[in-house]
Amino acid sequence: MSRLTSVNGINLVAAIIAAFFHVYFPVDVSAQSVGKNKETVTIDSSRPLRIFDPNRDLGAGIDGHSFGEIDQLLRPSNVAEMLAAGFKPVTYRLRTELAVDAWHWNPVGSWSDERKKQGYWTSDGRSDGEISLSYGYSLPRRGDSIDQANDDGYSRIDDGDPESFWKSNPFLDKHFTGEDNALHRQWLVIDLGEEKPIDAIRISWGLPFAVEYEVQYGKIKDISDISHNPPGLWHTFPNGRVLTKTGGEITTKLTATPLKTRYLRVLLKQSSYVAAADSSDVRDKLGVAVREIFAGTMSADGNFSDEVRHGRRATDQTNMIVSSNDPWHQATDIDSRAEHVGLDRFFKSGLTNDAPALIPVSLLFGTPEDSAAEIAYLQQKGYKISGVELGEEPDGQYMAPEDYGALYIQWADAIHRVAPALKLGGPSFQEVQPDERKPELGNAVWLGRFINYLEKRHRAADFSFFSFEWYPFDNVCGPTAPQLAKTARLLKTSIDAFRRHGLNRNIPLIISEYGYSAFAAQAEVDVEGALFNADSVGTFLAIGGSQAYLYGYEASIVDRNFPCTAGNNTLFLGDEALNIKYRTATYFGARLIMQEWLQPSGGDHKFVRSTVTAKNGRGTSAVAAYTVQRPDNTWSVMLINRDPQKVAEIDLRFINEKGRTPSRFVGDVDLYQFSGQQYKWDAKLQIPAKSDPPEHTRLNGLPTTHTKLPPYSLTVIRGNLK
């Protein structure tokens, strides 16, 4: 999960004021005299839109954590609480991909340079022991200043150390891709933070160095554009094309008159293919390495004024962004501050419910041999796998879609040699919303280019599912009601955009993580979080989604990214030892979905069309409705009132294939409601002030008219039709 997604359009002063009023003068959701929304819910029972099994298709995810937390989080009492939510399938999230770390999924394995305990790591795919914990390893050849995890690493391009260096990924060279390197140009981007005068650059090259490169400047409004590299984004300086045979330190006067720019790019066009004399690994001579870089102005007498800040912390150095990173590392590079649950422990914890799990492999910072060994290990142990995600969040790493495609094919070949029938997919985008200002860019276009890359190489069959994360709201300081109101539309339009750009409708869709925001927000631990999750799941099923995994299965703490709000995507809040102490609204909402709207024992559920219209036929409804016929033949309607103040009064109308209205609910009818009457959040103490389960009422039959939905509420009505 990305914790560092850019925040769009937040007026922080206004947001803090709005948050003050929200916290200290909250809406009284129990006050029902404000007004009523009158709605008609029409349910077409004639034919299902789709059939799904919640015990296969709706689950939760387990992520990496800080050192020592796995033992606390997975103590038996916590696991029992987690299972009570009702989720069956689980996905394993790979935090190392976000942290620019290599992943040793098995602590037992071998190095390409075993004598020095360094090089390219391959975990043992046949070891007999059980893996309890696994760790990431920081990359000493890292080029990125920031990352999407704890953001505690730094770039070696401007760290001030002449001995360290960044190196591009050797698996993107023609030696491994079988393609001309022009298809996979590597690069580094310097973000100076603001426009600075530039007329010269000095590069201290490592091995291998670039024998041909271009120094460019760009006018960039959105940094994510660099992974798309649209025409006209970069312009080469008048003297920016450089040819060299020597490497070492090279200073180039780029232009006679300094040019003001914020962004510089060094496009690496040709490698020297020279490695250190003591290296025998072909990967050491593939790609390009840079030790240190300087950019600024140079006077006529050769005096160089550097605009790049150099330091061993991301906050102390100028931001560097690179096209790829070499996964080479050493045994001493272990990142002991974070840990992942070991694969054996994951499958034996009870959390998988013996259901097939969605498993990741490290693609961005791993090797195909290591990933194949991981799958061989899981098969040897007899663990059930529903699919394999190849990498996680390449969009957050600014990777070009063709580069991801080149790695994807290599990994697919390696994995399918040990598991020919296993379903592979990805890329687990960190965000999927289209940018209306730039329809020619965005992740829908990125995915279209990736699919086109596979198709041109007759490898489309290797792409078995499309996975993405769903955290749509960056503006956590803004009011939640307008954002909740557009949740369903945002998800639908996002998927429509991907389909317009080449995503086949037959490709299964997987939400590998979902939550209100990638940032900490009160909405995530308040009633709004439960409503958002229910609306997202219902919409996803309605548009043909295959599987969705809620993020925040484990106990967590309240976090704060902005002064205006605090919260977390989590089902539970824990004490200092991460014992589960409180259940959030998200927990009660999830349990209501999995245990009451849907049949807990699973089985085929028929999802039918539900349409909500205002009584007067005007305006947008604040109510969302999602209906299933469960395997026990009961009809179950989930209703969401997104209005924070008004009661919604609804009429339920079932129509059959002839357009006639069948009889209303008969016999025992179960009515469950969850709202501010059951749950209240204390923003000052950062705990629930009230945390009760949904109210349950059993009725003898249910009128089809005038059913009331409290403000900001989640309702389930379940019974038999005559």
XYZ file of N, CA and C in Angstrom, residues 618-705:
264
model
N -36.248 13.424 -9.712
C -35.235 14.444 -9.943
C -34.092 14.292 -8.949
N -32.912 14.747 -9.338
C -31.773 14.746 -8.425
C -31.057 13.412 -8.381
N -29.904 13.435 -7.725
C -29.091 12.235 -7.561
C -29.407 11.598 -6.222
N -29.600 10.317 -6.222
C -29.959 9.627 -4.986
C -28.763 9.522 -4.059
N -29.019 9.655 -2.759
C -27.986 9.436 -1.746
C -27.920 7.973 -1.342
N -28.809 7.156 -1.900
C -28.899 5.748 -1.521
C -28.290 4.873 -2.611
N -27.529 3.865 -2.188
C -27.032 2.824 -3.093
C -27.630 1.494 -2.646
N -27.940 0.635 -3.587
C -28.549 -0.656 -3.270
C -27.861 -1.764 -4.052
N -27.593 -2.880 -3.359
C -26.956 -4.041 -3.978
C -27.682 -5.286 -3.469
N -28.126 -6.127 -4.417
C -29.000 -7.246 -4.065
C -28.437 -8.565 -4.573
N -28.539 -9.593 -3.734
C -28.144 -10.944 -4.119
C -29.239 -11.930 -3.735
N -29.313 -13.011 -4.494
C -30.064 -14.190 -4.055
C -29.037 -15.189 -3.561
N -29.101 -15.509 -2.271
C -28.107 -16.370 -1.647
C -28.370 -17.834 -1.978
N -27.393 -18.699 -1.723
C -27.599 -20.130 -1.978
C -28.755 -20.733 -1.185
N -29.110 -20.117 -0.025
C -30.260 -20.626 0.737
C -31.581 -20.105 0.188
N -31.516 -19.435 -0.994
C -32.671 -18.907 -1.725
C -33.301 -17.670 -1.099
N -32.735 -17.161 -0.028
C -33.232 -15.891 0.486
C -32.712 -14.753 -0.381
N -33.486 -13.654 -0.389
C -33.075 -12.457 -1.089
C -32.515 -11.479 -0.075
N -31.358 -10.909 -0.380
C -30.657 -10.061 0.573
C -30.292 -8.742 -0.101
N -30.789 -7.649 0.481
C -30.581 -6.318 -0.085
C -29.685 -5.514 0.859
N -28.575 -4.992 0.337
C -27.703 -4.104 1.107
C -27.948 -2.675 0.640
N -28.281 -1.802 1.597
C -28.627 -0.422 1.299
C -27.675 0.515 2.028
N -27.192 1.517 1.333
C -26.261 2.484 1.906
C -26.878 3.867 1.790
N -27.014 4.544 2.914
C -27.440 5.948 2.905
C -26.201 6.804 3.088
N -25.811 7.484 2.025
C -24.581 8.272 2.042
C -24.794 9.682 2.608
N -26.020 10.025 2.918
C -26.296 11.369 3.429
C -25.977 11.429 4.921
N -25.136 12.385 5.359
C -24.750 12.431 6.770
C -25.816 13.004 7.693
N -26.905 13.583 7.141
C -27.889 14.252 7.982
C -29.307 13.737 7.819
N -29.675 13.317 6.627
C -31.078 13.017 6.358
C -31.381 11.519 6.389
N -32.530 11.213 6.964
C -33.073 9.870 6.868
C -33.513 9.642 5.423
N -33.272 8.449 4.914
C -33.789 8.076 3.598
C -34.965 7.132 3.798
N -36.024 7.399 3.097
C -37.215 6.546 3.160
C -37.363 5.870 1.807
N -37.378 4.549 1.806
C -37.328 3.821 0.537
C -38.541 2.928 0.341
N -38.869 2.718 -0.914
C -39.802 1.676 -1.332
C -38.988 0.591 -2.030
N -39.181 -0.660 -1.658
C -38.535 -1.791 -2.326
C -39.506 -2.392 -3.332
N -39.065 -2.501 -4.584
C -39.905 -3.091 -5.634
C -39.115 -4.173 -6.342
N -39.588 -5.404 -6.249
C -38.999 -6.514 -7.004
C -39.805 -6.698 -8.281
N -39.102 -6.784 -9.407
C -39.780 -7.074 -10.669
C -39.191 -8.347 -11.257
N -40.041 -9.108 -11.967
C -39.570 -10.337 -12.598
C -39.422 -10.138 -14.095
N -39.247 -11.245 -14.819
C -38.943 -11.128 -16.239
C -40.098 -10.551 -17.048
N -41.310 -10.589 -16.486
C -42.450 -10.033 -17.197
C -42.765 -8.611 -16.751
N -41.934 -8.085 -15.875
C -42.146 -6.730 -15.414
C -43.160 -6.621 -14.297
N -43.713 -7.752 -13.870
C -44.688 -7.713 -12.788
C -43.978 -7.671 -11.442
N -44.673 -7.180 -10.438
C -44.114 -7.083 -9.103
C -44.517 -8.306 -8.298
N -43.555 -9.145 -7.887
C -43.909 -10.317 -7.080
C -44.400 -9.890 -5.700
N -44.802 -10.850 -4.931
C -45.238 -10.564 -3.571
C -44.082 -9.993 -2.778
N -44.422 -9.285 -1.737
C -43.415 -8.712 -0.869
C -42.766 -9.801 -0.032
N -41.779 -9.419 0.772
C -41.165 -10.372 1.693
C -42.237 -11.022 2.558
N -42.099 -12.319 2.767
C -43.052 -13.041 3.603
C -42.296 -13.814 4.671
N -42.987 -14.177 5.745
C -42.357 -14.934 6.824
C -41.384 -14.068 7.590
N -40.393 -14.726 8.187
C -39.400 -13.998 8.963
C -38.479 -13.195 8.048
N -38.353 -11.928 8.358
C -37.473 -11.038 7.615
C -36.473 -10.440 8.597
N -35.186 -10.507 8.247
C -34.130 -9.958 9.094
C -33.751 -8.567 8.610
N -33.723 -7.616 9.557
C -33.339 -6.248 9.262
C -32.152 -5.878 10.153
N -31.013 -5.553 9.509
C -29.803 -5.146 10.225
C -29.486 -3.706 9.841
N -29.161 -2.887 10.829
C -28.799 -1.506 10.537
C -27.610 -1.078 11.385
N -26.672 -0.395 10.709
C -25.465 0.096 11.367
C -25.280 1.553 10.992
N -25.185 2.411 12.003
C -25.069 3.845 11.764
C -24.438 4.499 12.986
N -24.544 5.822 13.054
C -24.048 6.555 14.205
C -24.778 6.227 15.488
N -25.900 5.536 15.396
C -26.598 5.105 16.601
C -25.891 3.934 17.278
N -25.071 3.216 16.524
C -24.306 2.104 17.089
C -22.825 2.443 17.284
N -22.324 3.401 16.519
C -20.875 3.654 16.529
C -20.598 5.148 16.539
N -19.751 5.580 17.460
C -19.317 6.971 17.503
C -17.812 7.008 17.755
N -17.150 7.877 17.053
C -15.701 8.023 17.173
C -15.370 9.241 18.028
N -14.487 9.054 19.001
C -14.019 10.155 19.837
C -12.716 10.676 19.236
N -12.806 11.799 18.524
C -11.637 12.328 17.816
C -10.578 12.848 18.775
N -10.985 13.208 19.993
C -10.019 13.729 20.953
C -9.211 12.598 21.568
N -9.885 11.514 21.982
C -9.193 10.376 22.592
C -8.667 9.389 21.555
N -9.119 9.525 20.303
C -8.699 8.650 19.206
C -9.070 7.186 19.455
N -10.268 6.984 19.987
C -10.826 5.644 20.189
C -12.334 5.724 19.952
N -12.989 4.601 19.719
C -14.453 4.643 19.620
C -15.070 4.963 20.981
N -15.971 5.935 20.990
C -16.721 6.223 22.211
C -17.883 5.249 22.360
N -18.329 4.720 21.244
C -19.383 3.710 21.236
C -19.084 2.762 20.102
N -19.151 1.478 20.352
C -18.750 0.500 19.341
C -19.618 -0.745 19.482
N -20.865 -0.625 19.037
C -21.829 -1.712 19.150
C -22.056 -2.352 17.785
N -22.444 -3.617 17.775
C -22.749 -4.271 16.496
C -24.025 -3.714 15.894
N -24.291 -4.024 14.643
C -25.522 -3.541 14.008
C -26.765 -3.955 14.797
N -27.768 -3.107 14.742
C -29.048 -3.439 15.376
C -29.775 -4.461 14.513
N -30.276 -5.510 15.163
C -30.957 -6.582 14.442
C -32.412 -6.631 14.872
N -33.293 -6.578 13.887
C -34.727 -6.682 14.144
C -35.282 -7.796 13.278
N -36.100 -8.647 13.863
C -36.764 -9.705 13.086
C -38.231 -9.349 12.944
N -38.682 -9.304 11.714
C -40.052 -8.907 11.412
C -40.813 -10.072 10.805
N -42.108 -10.049 10.969
C -42.965 -11.041 10.310
C -43.484 -10.404 9.033
N -42.734 -10.590 8.000
C -43.041 -9.904 6.761
C -42.516 -8.488 6.814
N -42.334 -7.853 5.652
C -41.793 -6.499 5.607
C -42.555 -5.705 4.560
N -43.111 -4.569 4.952
C -43.776 -3.734 3.943
C -42.774 -3.307 2.877
N -43.218 -3.203 1.664
C -42.317 -2.771 0.596
C -42.168 -1.261 0.573
N -42.929 -0.554 1.392
C -42.867 0.902 1.376
C -42.407 1.447 2.723
